Structures are given as structure tokens and as C-alpha cells.
Short mmCIF file of C-alpha atoms and ligand atoms in Angstrom, two decimals:
data_model
loop_
_atom_site.label_atom_id
_atom_site.label_comp_id
_atom_site.label_asym_id
_atom_site.label_seq_id
_atom_site.Cartn_x
_atom_site.Cartn_y
_atom_site.Cartn_z
CA MET A 1 -0.01 0.02 0.00
CA ASP A 2 1.21 3.55 -0.78
CA VAL A 3 1.01 6.51 1.57
CA THR A 4 1.60 9.94 0.13
CA ASP A 5 0.13 12.07 2.86
CA THR A 6 0.23 11.82 6.67
CA ALA A 7 -3.52 12.17 6.93
CA GLN A 8 -3.97 8.91 4.96
CA MET A 9 -2.24 7.00 7.74
CA TYR A 10 -5.26 7.40 9.98
CA ASP A 11 -7.70 5.90 7.46
CA ARG A 12 -5.40 3.09 6.26
CA ARG A 13 -3.48 1.53 9.14
CA LEU A 14 -0.17 -0.10 8.21
CA ALA A 15 -1.18 -3.09 10.30
CA ASP A 16 -3.92 -3.80 7.77
CA ALA A 17 -1.47 -3.79 4.87
CA PRO A 18 -1.64 -7.10 3.02
CA GLU A 19 1.20 -9.60 3.47
CA ASP A 20 3.54 -9.19 0.48
CA ALA A 21 5.05 -12.47 -0.72
CA HIS A 22 7.82 -10.61 -2.62
CA TRP A 23 9.57 -9.82 0.71
CA ASN A 24 8.97 -13.07 2.50
CA VAL A 25 11.24 -15.85 1.44
CA SER A 26 14.25 -16.50 -0.67
CA ASP A 27 14.80 -19.52 -2.95
CA ALA A 28 18.55 -19.61 -2.25
CA PRO A 29 20.24 -20.62 1.02
CA GLU A 30 22.07 -17.80 2.82
CA PRO A 31 25.74 -17.77 1.93
CA ARG A 32 28.15 -18.92 4.69
CA ILE A 33 29.86 -15.55 4.80
CA HIS A 34 26.82 -14.21 6.68
CA ARG A 35 27.50 -16.71 9.49
CA ILE A 36 31.10 -15.79 10.29
CA HIS A 37 30.11 -13.75 13.36
CA GLY A 38 26.93 -13.63 15.43
CA TYR A 39 25.05 -10.31 15.34
CA PRO A 40 21.91 -9.24 17.19
CA ALA A 41 19.07 -8.31 14.79
CA LYS A 42 20.97 -9.17 11.63
CA PHE A 43 18.46 -9.19 8.84
CA PRO A 44 18.18 -11.87 6.09
CA ALA A 45 20.57 -11.26 3.29
CA PHE A 46 18.00 -11.85 0.58
CA LEU A 47 16.19 -8.61 1.54
CA THR A 48 18.99 -6.72 -0.29
CA THR A 49 18.32 -8.71 -3.49
CA LYS A 50 14.59 -8.03 -3.13
CA ALA A 51 15.25 -4.32 -2.70
CA LEU A 52 17.48 -4.29 -5.81
CA GLU A 53 14.77 -6.19 -7.78
CA TYR A 54 12.10 -3.71 -6.58
CA SER A 55 14.25 -0.71 -7.62
CA ARG A 56 14.96 -2.27 -11.07
CA SER A 57 11.27 -3.00 -11.54
CA LEU A 58 10.74 0.78 -11.39
CA GLY A 59 13.36 1.27 -14.10
CA ASN A 60 16.06 2.40 -11.64
CA HIS A 61 19.31 0.43 -11.87
CA PRO A 62 21.30 1.23 -8.70
CA LYS A 63 25.08 1.56 -9.02
CA ARG A 64 25.74 2.87 -5.49
CA VAL A 65 24.07 1.29 -2.48
CA ALA A 66 24.22 2.40 1.18
CA ASP A 67 23.28 1.04 4.57
CA ILE A 68 23.16 3.77 7.26
CA PHE A 69 22.99 1.16 10.12
CA CYS A 70 25.27 -1.34 8.45
CA GLY A 71 25.63 -3.68 11.45
CA CYS A 72 27.62 -6.77 10.52
CA GLY A 73 27.60 -5.82 6.82
CA THR A 74 24.76 -7.88 5.38
CA VAL A 75 23.92 -5.25 2.74
CA ALA A 76 27.65 -4.43 2.20
CA GLN A 77 28.41 -8.05 1.33
CA GLU A 78 25.39 -8.48 -0.92
CA ALA A 79 26.12 -5.22 -2.77
CA ARG A 80 29.71 -6.39 -3.31
CA ARG A 81 28.52 -9.74 -4.62
CA GLU A 82 26.46 -7.84 -7.23
CA GLY A 83 29.48 -5.74 -8.20
CA LEU A 84 27.91 -2.51 -6.82
CA GLU A 85 29.57 0.32 -4.99
CA PHE A 86 28.78 0.43 -1.28
CA TRP A 87 28.83 3.08 1.43
CA GLY A 88 27.90 2.27 5.02
CA CYS A 89 28.26 3.40 8.54
CA ASP A 90 27.66 2.03 12.02
CA ILE A 91 28.42 3.64 15.34
CA ASN A 92 29.78 0.49 16.85
CA PRO A 93 33.40 -0.50 16.04
CA VAL A 94 32.71 -4.23 16.37
CA ALA A 95 29.98 -3.92 13.75
CA THR A 96 32.27 -2.17 11.31
CA LEU A 97 35.08 -4.73 11.89
CA ILE A 98 32.69 -7.56 10.88
CA ALA A 99 31.27 -5.56 7.98
CA ARG A 100 34.74 -4.74 6.62
CA THR A 101 35.81 -8.38 6.93
CA LYS A 102 32.71 -9.73 5.24
CA SER A 103 33.08 -7.42 2.24
CA ALA A 104 36.84 -7.68 1.84
CA ASN A 105 38.45 -9.34 -1.12
CA LEU A 106 40.46 -12.09 0.57
CA ARG A 107 42.07 -15.31 -0.73
CA PRO A 108 41.16 -18.45 1.20
CA ALA A 109 44.69 -19.93 0.69
CA ARG A 110 46.23 -16.85 2.25
CA ILE A 111 43.86 -17.05 5.26
CA GLU A 112 44.95 -20.61 5.75
CA GLN A 113 48.67 -19.71 5.64
CA PHE A 114 48.20 -16.98 8.23
CA MET A 115 46.09 -19.31 10.40
CA GLN A 116 48.92 -21.90 10.48
CA LYS A 117 51.45 -19.22 11.34
CA ILE A 118 49.27 -17.87 14.20
CA LEU A 119 48.72 -21.35 15.70
CA GLN A 120 52.44 -22.14 15.44
CA CYS A 121 53.64 -19.04 17.21
CA MET A 122 50.88 -18.97 19.83
CA PRO A 123 52.54 -21.12 22.53
CA ALA A 124 55.62 -18.82 22.60
CA GLN A 125 53.60 -15.64 23.05
CA SER A 126 53.33 -13.63 26.25
CA ASN A 127 50.09 -13.99 28.27
CA ASP A 128 49.94 -10.22 28.73
CA ALA A 129 47.78 -8.72 25.99
CA GLY A 130 48.77 -5.18 26.89
CA LEU A 131 45.26 -4.20 27.89
CA SER A 132 44.66 -1.26 30.20
CA HIS A 133 44.00 -1.93 33.85
CA MET A 134 40.35 -0.93 33.54
CA ALA A 135 39.74 -3.15 30.45
CA THR A 136 41.49 -6.07 32.18
CA GLN A 137 39.32 -5.71 35.31
CA ARG A 138 36.15 -5.57 33.24
CA LEU A 139 37.11 -8.58 31.17
CA GLN A 140 38.47 -10.83 33.90
CA ARG A 141 35.09 -11.39 35.49
CA TRP A 142 33.87 -13.11 32.29
CA PHE A 143 36.78 -15.54 31.86
CA THR A 144 38.55 -18.22 33.91
CA PRO A 145 42.18 -17.37 34.50
CA SER A 146 43.34 -20.01 32.01
CA ARG A 147 41.02 -18.88 29.22
CA PHE A 148 42.11 -15.26 29.82
CA GLU A 149 45.78 -16.22 29.43
CA GLU A 150 45.12 -18.36 26.30
CA LEU A 151 43.12 -15.52 24.70
CA SER A 152 45.94 -13.06 25.52
CA GLN A 153 48.43 -15.40 23.84
CA LEU A 154 46.18 -15.81 20.81
CA LEU A 155 45.80 -12.03 20.42
CA ASN A 156 49.55 -11.59 20.64
CA ALA A 157 50.01 -14.40 18.09
CA ILE A 158 47.70 -12.63 15.62
CA ARG A 159 49.67 -9.44 16.03
CA ALA A 160 52.99 -11.25 15.60
CA ALA A 161 51.93 -13.33 12.53
CA VAL A 162 49.81 -10.88 10.54
CA PRO A 163 51.38 -7.53 9.59
CA ASP A 164 49.73 -4.52 11.11
CA ARG A 165 48.65 -2.96 7.81
CA SER A 166 47.63 -6.18 6.11
CA ALA A 167 44.01 -6.54 4.99
CA TYR A 168 44.15 -9.99 6.63
CA ARG A 169 44.49 -8.53 10.19
CA ASP A 170 40.72 -7.78 10.32
CA VAL A 171 39.77 -11.31 9.38
CA PHE A 172 41.63 -12.76 12.37
CA TYR A 173 40.40 -10.08 14.77
CA CYS A 174 36.96 -11.00 13.53
CA ALA A 175 37.58 -14.73 14.23
CA PHE A 176 38.93 -13.79 17.67
CA SER A 177 35.91 -11.64 18.38
CA ALA A 178 33.53 -14.39 17.22
CA ILE A 179 34.80 -16.95 19.73
CA LEU A 180 34.90 -14.71 22.80
CA LYS A 181 31.40 -15.50 24.06
CA SER A 182 31.80 -19.23 23.73
CA CYS A 183 35.21 -19.13 25.55
CA SER A 184 33.69 -17.07 28.40
CA GLN A 185 30.99 -17.49 31.10
CA TRP A 186 28.60 -15.31 29.05
CA ARG A 187 25.29 -17.11 28.79
CA GLN A 188 25.07 -18.28 25.19
CA ARG A 189 22.39 -16.54 23.06
CA SER A 190 21.43 -14.15 25.83
CA ILE A 191 20.70 -10.68 24.55
CA LYS A 192 21.61 -9.13 27.90
CA PRO A 193 25.03 -9.61 29.51
CA THR A 194 24.32 -12.57 31.80
CA PHE A 195 26.83 -14.67 33.73
CA ASP A 196 26.39 -18.43 33.44
CA TYR A 197 28.04 -20.24 36.40
CA GLU A 198 27.26 -23.66 34.97
CA LYS A 199 28.83 -23.08 31.56
CA LEU A 200 31.94 -24.94 30.46
CA PRO A 201 33.81 -22.42 28.28
CA ALA A 202 35.09 -23.64 24.90
CA GLU A 203 38.80 -24.36 24.50
CA VAL A 204 40.47 -21.33 22.79
CA GLU A 205 42.73 -22.93 20.24
CA THR A 206 40.01 -25.36 19.01
CA ALA A 207 37.35 -22.64 18.85
CA PHE A 208 39.68 -20.33 16.93
CA THR A 209 40.77 -23.04 14.46
CA ASN A 210 37.15 -23.99 13.78
CA GLN A 211 36.27 -20.34 13.27
CA CYS A 212 39.12 -19.86 10.79
CA LEU A 213 38.08 -22.99 8.87
CA LEU A 214 34.54 -21.54 8.63
CA LEU A 215 36.03 -18.27 7.31
CA ILE A 216 38.14 -20.14 4.73
CA ARG A 217 35.09 -22.02 3.45
CA ALA A 218 33.02 -18.80 3.43
CA PHE A 219 35.54 -16.90 1.39
CA ALA A 220 36.03 -19.84 -0.98
CA GLU A 221 32.30 -19.63 -1.83
CA LEU A 222 32.45 -16.02 -2.92
CA PRO A 223 32.76 -14.93 -6.50
CA GLN A 224 36.20 -13.41 -7.11
CA GLU A 225 35.32 -11.32 -10.16
CA GLY A 226 32.65 -8.66 -10.62
CA VAL A 227 33.89 -6.66 -7.67
CA THR A 228 34.49 -3.01 -8.50
CA LYS A 229 35.39 -0.40 -5.92
CA ARG A 230 36.34 -1.22 -2.34
CA PRO A 231 33.34 -0.64 -0.08
CA GLU A 232 33.52 2.38 2.16
CA ILE A 233 32.57 1.41 5.70
CA LEU A 234 32.84 4.03 8.40
CA GLN A 235 32.59 3.83 12.15
CA ALA A 236 30.36 6.84 12.52
CA ASN A 237 27.08 8.25 13.78
CA VAL A 238 24.60 8.52 10.94
CA LEU A 239 23.31 11.76 12.44
CA THR A 240 26.67 13.52 12.11
CA VAL A 241 28.71 11.65 9.46
CA PRO A 242 29.60 13.75 6.37
CA PRO A 243 27.14 12.79 3.60
CA PRO A 244 28.44 10.21 1.10
CA VAL A 245 28.64 10.72 -2.65
CA PRO A 246 24.90 10.45 -3.41
CA VAL A 247 23.64 6.89 -3.53
CA ASP A 248 20.85 5.31 -5.70
CA LEU A 249 19.50 2.99 -3.01
CA ILE A 250 19.59 2.82 0.81
CA VAL A 251 18.75 -0.57 2.31
CA THR A 252 18.75 -0.63 6.09
CA SER A 253 17.17 -1.92 9.31
CA PRO A 254 17.13 0.60 12.14
CA PRO A 255 17.97 -0.33 15.71
CA TYR A 256 15.08 -1.15 18.00
CA VAL A 257 14.38 0.95 21.05
CA THR A 258 15.65 -0.40 24.44
CA SER A 259 15.86 -3.90 23.04
CA TYR A 260 19.57 -4.41 22.24
CA GLU A 261 22.15 -2.34 24.02
CA TYR A 262 24.81 -2.89 21.32
CA ALA A 263 27.65 -1.33 23.31
CA ASP A 264 27.00 -3.84 26.15
CA LEU A 265 26.45 -6.80 23.89
CA HIS A 266 29.78 -6.28 22.07
CA GLN A 267 31.67 -5.47 25.28
CA LEU A 268 33.97 -8.51 25.24
CA SER A 269 35.13 -7.71 21.71
CA SER A 270 35.46 -3.93 22.15
CA LEU A 271 37.51 -4.37 25.34
CA TRP A 272 39.84 -7.11 24.02
CA LEU A 273 40.43 -5.33 20.74
CA GLY A 274 41.22 -2.07 22.46
CA TYR A 275 38.35 -0.03 20.99
CA THR A 276 37.60 1.29 24.49
CA GLU A 277 38.57 0.89 28.12
CA ASP A 278 35.02 1.22 29.21
CA HIS A 279 32.35 -0.15 26.87
CA ARG A 280 29.67 2.12 28.35
CA SER A 281 31.28 5.03 26.51
CA LEU A 282 30.17 3.35 23.29
CA ARG A 283 26.53 3.91 24.20
CA ASP A 284 26.92 7.63 23.33
CA GLY A 285 25.03 8.43 20.20
CA SER A 286 23.70 4.87 19.84
CA ILE A 287 20.11 5.21 18.61
CA GLY A 288 17.59 3.20 20.69
CA SER A 289 19.83 3.01 23.74
CA ALA A 290 17.89 3.31 26.99
CA GLN A 291 20.80 5.26 28.47
CA HIS A 292 20.30 8.72 26.99
CA SER A 293 18.66 11.44 29.04
CA LEU A 294 15.92 13.65 27.64
CA ASN A 295 14.06 16.72 28.75
CA LEU A 296 10.61 15.51 27.71
CA ARG A 297 8.84 18.81 28.36
CA ARG A 298 11.24 20.60 26.04
CA ASP A 299 12.11 17.93 23.43
CA MET A 300 8.60 16.50 22.88
CA ARG A 301 7.83 19.44 20.66
CA GLU A 302 10.04 17.73 18.09
CA LEU A 303 7.92 14.55 18.08
CA ASN A 304 5.58 13.96 15.16
CA THR A 305 1.93 12.97 15.62
CA VAL A 306 2.40 9.17 15.86
CA GLY A 307 5.39 9.73 18.17
CA THR A 308 3.43 12.01 20.49
CA GLN A 309 0.54 9.53 20.69
CA VAL A 310 2.77 6.57 21.49
CA VAL A 311 4.86 8.45 24.10
CA PHE A 312 1.76 9.78 25.86
CA SER A 313 0.06 6.35 25.92
CA LEU A 314 3.20 4.86 27.45
CA TYR A 315 3.91 7.63 29.95
CA ASN A 316 1.46 6.54 32.64
CA HIS A 317 2.43 2.91 32.42
CA ASN A 318 6.18 3.11 32.11
CA ARG A 319 7.82 6.51 32.38
CA ARG A 320 11.35 5.28 31.73
CA ALA A 321 10.33 3.48 28.54
CA ALA A 322 8.35 6.61 27.48
CA HIS A 323 11.51 8.69 27.71
CA ALA A 324 13.58 6.11 25.80
CA VAL A 325 10.90 5.89 23.02
CA ALA A 326 10.69 9.68 22.74
CA ASN A 327 14.45 9.89 22.36
CA TYR A 328 14.43 7.13 19.77
CA TYR A 329 11.64 8.72 17.77
CA ILE A 330 13.32 12.14 17.73
CA ASP A 331 16.54 10.52 16.46
CA MET A 332 14.66 8.51 13.82
CA GLN A 333 12.96 11.73 12.54
CA ARG A 334 16.44 13.13 12.05
CA VAL A 335 17.53 9.95 10.32
CA ALA A 336 14.66 10.33 7.85
CA ARG A 337 15.78 13.86 6.99
CA ARG A 338 19.37 12.78 6.56
CA CYS A 339 18.43 9.89 4.25
CA LEU A 340 16.83 12.31 1.80
CA THR A 341 20.10 14.25 1.57
CA PHE A 342 22.10 11.04 0.98
CA LEU A 343 20.08 10.01 -2.15
CA ALA A 344 20.74 10.78 -5.81
CA PRO A 345 17.73 11.90 -7.85
CA ARG A 346 15.02 9.16 -8.14
CA GLY A 347 16.74 7.29 -5.32
CA LEU A 348 14.90 4.97 -2.96
CA ALA A 349 15.34 4.28 0.75
CA VAL A 350 14.19 0.86 1.96
CA PHE A 351 13.71 0.33 5.71
CA VAL A 352 12.97 -3.01 7.39
CA ILE A 353 11.32 -2.20 10.67
CA GLY A 354 9.21 -3.99 13.31
CA ASN A 355 6.82 -2.92 15.98
CA THR A 356 6.92 -3.87 19.67
CA ARG A 357 4.60 -3.61 22.66
CA TYR A 358 5.60 -2.41 26.12
CA SER A 359 3.30 -2.49 29.15
CA GLY A 360 0.36 -3.20 26.86
CA VAL A 361 1.07 -0.19 24.62
CA ASP A 362 1.76 -0.68 20.91
CA ILE A 363 4.99 0.93 19.92
CA ASP A 364 4.20 1.58 16.28
CA ASN A 365 7.69 2.20 14.90
CA ALA A 366 6.57 1.57 11.28
CA ALA A 367 3.80 4.22 11.38
CA HIS A 368 6.13 6.63 13.17
CA LEU A 369 8.86 6.22 10.51
CA THR A 370 6.35 6.54 7.66
CA GLU A 371 5.19 9.88 9.01
CA ALA A 372 8.82 10.95 9.59
CA LEU A 373 9.74 10.11 5.99
CA LEU A 374 6.80 12.02 4.54
CA ASP A 375 7.57 15.01 6.81
CA ALA A 376 11.20 14.86 5.67
CA GLY A 377 10.08 15.43 2.09
CA PHE A 378 9.81 11.96 0.49
CA SER A 379 6.90 12.02 -1.97
CA CYS A 380 5.51 8.54 -1.23
CA VAL A 381 6.12 5.65 1.14
CA SER A 382 5.13 2.14 -0.07
CA ALA A 383 4.56 -0.20 2.81
CA ALA A 384 4.60 -4.00 2.67
CA LYS A 385 4.14 -6.44 5.56
CA ARG A 386 6.36 -9.51 5.80
CA THR A 387 6.49 -12.50 8.13
CA ILE A 388 9.65 -12.91 10.27
CA SER A 389 10.59 -16.40 9.17
CA ASN A 390 12.81 -17.31 12.17
CA LYS A 391 10.23 -16.31 14.74
CA ALA A 392 10.31 -18.16 18.04
CA ALA A 393 7.38 -20.22 19.31
CA THR A 394 6.46 -17.38 21.72
CA PRO A 395 6.30 -13.63 21.22
CA TYR A 396 7.31 -12.78 24.79
CA ARG A 397 10.79 -12.01 26.16
CA ASN A 398 11.85 -12.23 29.84
CA GLY A 399 14.06 -9.82 31.77
CA ASN A 400 17.23 -11.39 30.28
CA GLY A 401 15.86 -10.82 26.79
CA ARG A 402 15.30 -14.56 26.28
CA PHE A 403 12.09 -15.85 24.75
CA SER A 404 9.65 -16.84 27.44
CA ARG A 405 6.40 -18.86 27.59
CA GLU A 406 5.16 -16.55 30.35
CA LYS A 407 3.22 -13.51 29.26
CA THR A 408 5.67 -10.73 29.99
CA PRO A 409 5.23 -6.95 29.33
CA ASN A 410 7.87 -7.29 26.56
CA HIS A 411 6.14 -8.51 23.41
CA ILE A 412 7.43 -8.75 19.88
CA TYR A 413 5.50 -9.45 16.73
CA ASP A 414 5.90 -12.18 14.14
CA HIS A 415 5.70 -9.72 11.28
CA GLU A 416 7.54 -6.58 10.31
CA TYR A 417 7.30 -3.90 7.60
CA VAL A 418 9.28 -2.95 4.54
CA LEU A 419 8.91 0.80 4.05
CA ILE A 420 10.08 2.16 0.67
CA ALA A 421 10.52 5.86 0.59
CA HIS A 422 10.46 7.44 -2.86
CA GLN A 423 12.06 10.83 -3.47
C1 LIG B 1 19.26 -3.68 13.52
S1 LIG B 1 20.99 -3.38 13.53
C2 LIG B 1 21.41 -3.49 11.83
C3 LIG B 1 21.72 -4.91 11.44
C4 LIG B 1 22.13 -5.03 10.01
N1 LIG B 1 21.03 -4.86 9.09
C5 LIG B 1 22.76 -6.42 9.80
O1 LIG B 1 22.19 -7.21 9.06
O2 LIG B 1 23.75 -6.70 10.42
C6 LIG B 1 21.07 -1.67 13.88
C7 LIG B 1 22.51 -1.10 13.93
O3 LIG B 1 22.40 0.32 14.14
C8 LIG B 1 23.58 0.71 14.78
N2 LIG B 1 23.41 2.09 15.29
C9 LIG B 1 22.78 2.50 16.41
N3 LIG B 1 22.88 3.85 16.46
C10 LIG B 1 23.58 4.30 15.39
C11 LIG B 1 23.95 5.60 14.93
N4 LIG B 1 23.69 6.68 15.60
N5 LIG B 1 24.64 5.65 13.83
C12 LIG B 1 24.99 4.54 13.07
N6 LIG B 1 24.61 3.30 13.50
C13 LIG B 1 23.94 3.16 14.63
C14 LIG B 1 23.83 -0.37 15.82
O4 LIG B 1 25.15 -0.42 16.24
C15 LIG B 1 23.38 -1.61 15.07
O5 LIG B 1 24.48 -2.26 14.47
#
């Protein structure tokens, strides 16, 4: 369904939009490269192909593609596979490490040579990884002393075996980052940092070797030709980053509000890899974080109509969540305005976005973003509903963010929206 005017949104609710099969499933299995590192709220790779097909069906043949919340580089990798230029940003350095790795042009045989070199020199390495006192203290609570020493040796071995400026450094940092949770006491698959006293942490050398073998197989599957320019992937805030050379198509999935605290979830990697001494500093500027403060009385004037309704409905039930949602919505309205300035004439911006429910109140992110896009100056927003294929058996999450059979106040839906904003 198409919405060209904010007033139409009240007669034609997005929730009533028909399910659109075009966006639902892919015929092809997802390439292995998309499994080289876990990532919260990674979206299915085939959505990029669907967005490209959609754009071409309108007679637009994108040459430059962008993802303004590039996460682990799903769109970056798919654009590269199609031989298209790519620009992307993400505020979190662990995200951009994975995205850069996934879209790099690397030779599997070379990865294997470096892997052997790393494993050979690992036993002779120091067990002091040169981390700051603060980072060490934060990390040590997650690891047994022996795992901590082995990981320090592994990190030193990567530094010793792979030259500093080599494009292959990232790939091994990425493998190192990918095994940290399994080698620690972090509860597996928990979306909040949770200590698991019962867990037997994985053995470092075995986990790293398996991870490298997965990487080698993943790179071996990739087409070597057809790749044009190196993708541009920046660790930056989309609200302040200098605009890219105009792009023909943006494909992105925005962060959710208060659901994933990315800075906290990536803390093991950001501390080990020296991106920060205190991961909480990486929450700054992260859209959807519950940690920002807001002067609701002053700032609510910026909220659009849907945003005001949602925030007021929530306010009496859950004041903290109401503040977080208000903050998120104000940021997303700015994102909508920025997207318009990033696009070349006749460009499209495709957003994959879901709704949630807190304390019995529907948090209608899709309707809010549709209004924000129209207010920003897009002429039309086409909305399609799609089923989330990997949905769990229950729509509820408990306090740890795990799926729960109990009816909790935190409810997620089994469908989401694809919003296509036309210039
Ligand atoms: C839903 S995830 C994107 C996942 C991505 N589509 C993928 O497949 O990996 C949202 C991303 O937005 C990023 N983010 C949050 N605030 C940001 C900001 N101000 N600027 C850029 N990225 C931001 C988060 O770090 C997170 O990686």
C-alpha cells in the first residue's frame, strides 16, 4: 500500500497492509559468509536482493548502495557480490570490523597460511595482551584465568603473525571476536550480559581453528570477479557523518528501542580489541539506547503525531520507557531527513522495521517512521508487511531478553514492515 500524505495513515493503518510475498522468502540458502560472526538483529541477506529487484522494476538500476545502520555488513556483502559500490556506517566499532571483513576481497589460501602461522607461534607468546588496567578488570570477570591467558596469547600471536597494515588482520580479529562469548562465562544466546556459572567455556585454540576454517570455506564460496570499488565502511554516527557521494538505493534496518544495548552486547570484543577501556562510553550516540537522558517537556515538541501519541500512551504505564521511546523517535525523525540528503535523484530508501509492545502499549515504529519520511520530504512511502521467518514459538521475552512462555510486558510481533521511501 502507498502512503503519500500523513492524513492517509489514519484511514489506512499499516497493520492492515496485506502480506507481500515478494519480501517473505528466498529460494537460495544464505551464503556462509553471513555466519562468520553472530550479530543481534541481523536481517536476512535476501532482503537486499529483493530491494534491488524492486528498484529495477521501477526502471532504476542502482550503481551505488548504502546502509546507514550497516551492522555486521549484510547489505555491504550483498552489494559487493552484485558488483555494486557500497557506502555504510555504524556507530559500533565491532559492527564495522565484521562488515569490513565480510566485504573484503580475501584469498582463502592466504587465510589458511596466516592461520597456520598464528597457531604455530601462539605457545611462545606472552600472556599479557597489553590491555589497560580498567579493560582487564572488566574482562576478567567473564573468563577463567586459564582462558584469559590463552586468549591473550592468541591475540599476541595474531599481532605477531599478521602484519599491522595487512588486509588480513581484520579477518583474524573478527575470528577472535567471534569466539569470545563461547570461551567465556557469558550465557550463550542471551541478549543481555548474563553470567552463566554452569557453563563450560570452549577451548580457545579449538574454537579459533574452527572459526578460521569456517572463514576459509566462506571466502572460498564468494565470486572473485565482478567486484568493483572497495566498499566504504565508516565507524560513525549516521546523524553527524559527512554525507556520502549520493547513492541510488539505501537498504537498512534501524535499531530497536531499548531492546539491544549494542555497546554492552559487544563489550567482550570492544575491550579485548582495544576499541575502548570502558564499553559504556560506546553507548553515546547509539540510537535506541535506553541510556540517554531527555528533557521530555522541552524535546517532545520535536515529536511527530504518531510519536506523540505513543509516548503519551506509554507515559502513565512506564515513564522510563516513554523517555527512551521519545528519544528514539526524535533521532529517527532526524535519520529520515538525513536519508533524503544522501540520495541521488530518483533514489529509494528501503527500511525493514518492526513494531513492539511495552506494558500493553503498541510501539508503532513503522507508522512513526512513515510519518517521519513524509515530513522529511519523500513524496511517497510504499509499505509491505512480511512474516519474520525465524520467529520463536512465543512472542514474549523475559528480563534477560530470552524468549519466554510466560506472558511478559515485553512482546514482539511475528511480522515486520518494509517501508520504501520514494524521493
Ligand atoms: C538492527 S541493527 C542493523 C543490522 C544489520 N542490518 C545487519 O544485518 O547486520 C542496527 C544497527 O544500528 C547501529 N546504530 C545505532 N545507532 C547508530 C547511529 N547513531 N549511527 C549509526 N549506527 C547506529 C547499531 O550499532 C546496530 O548495528
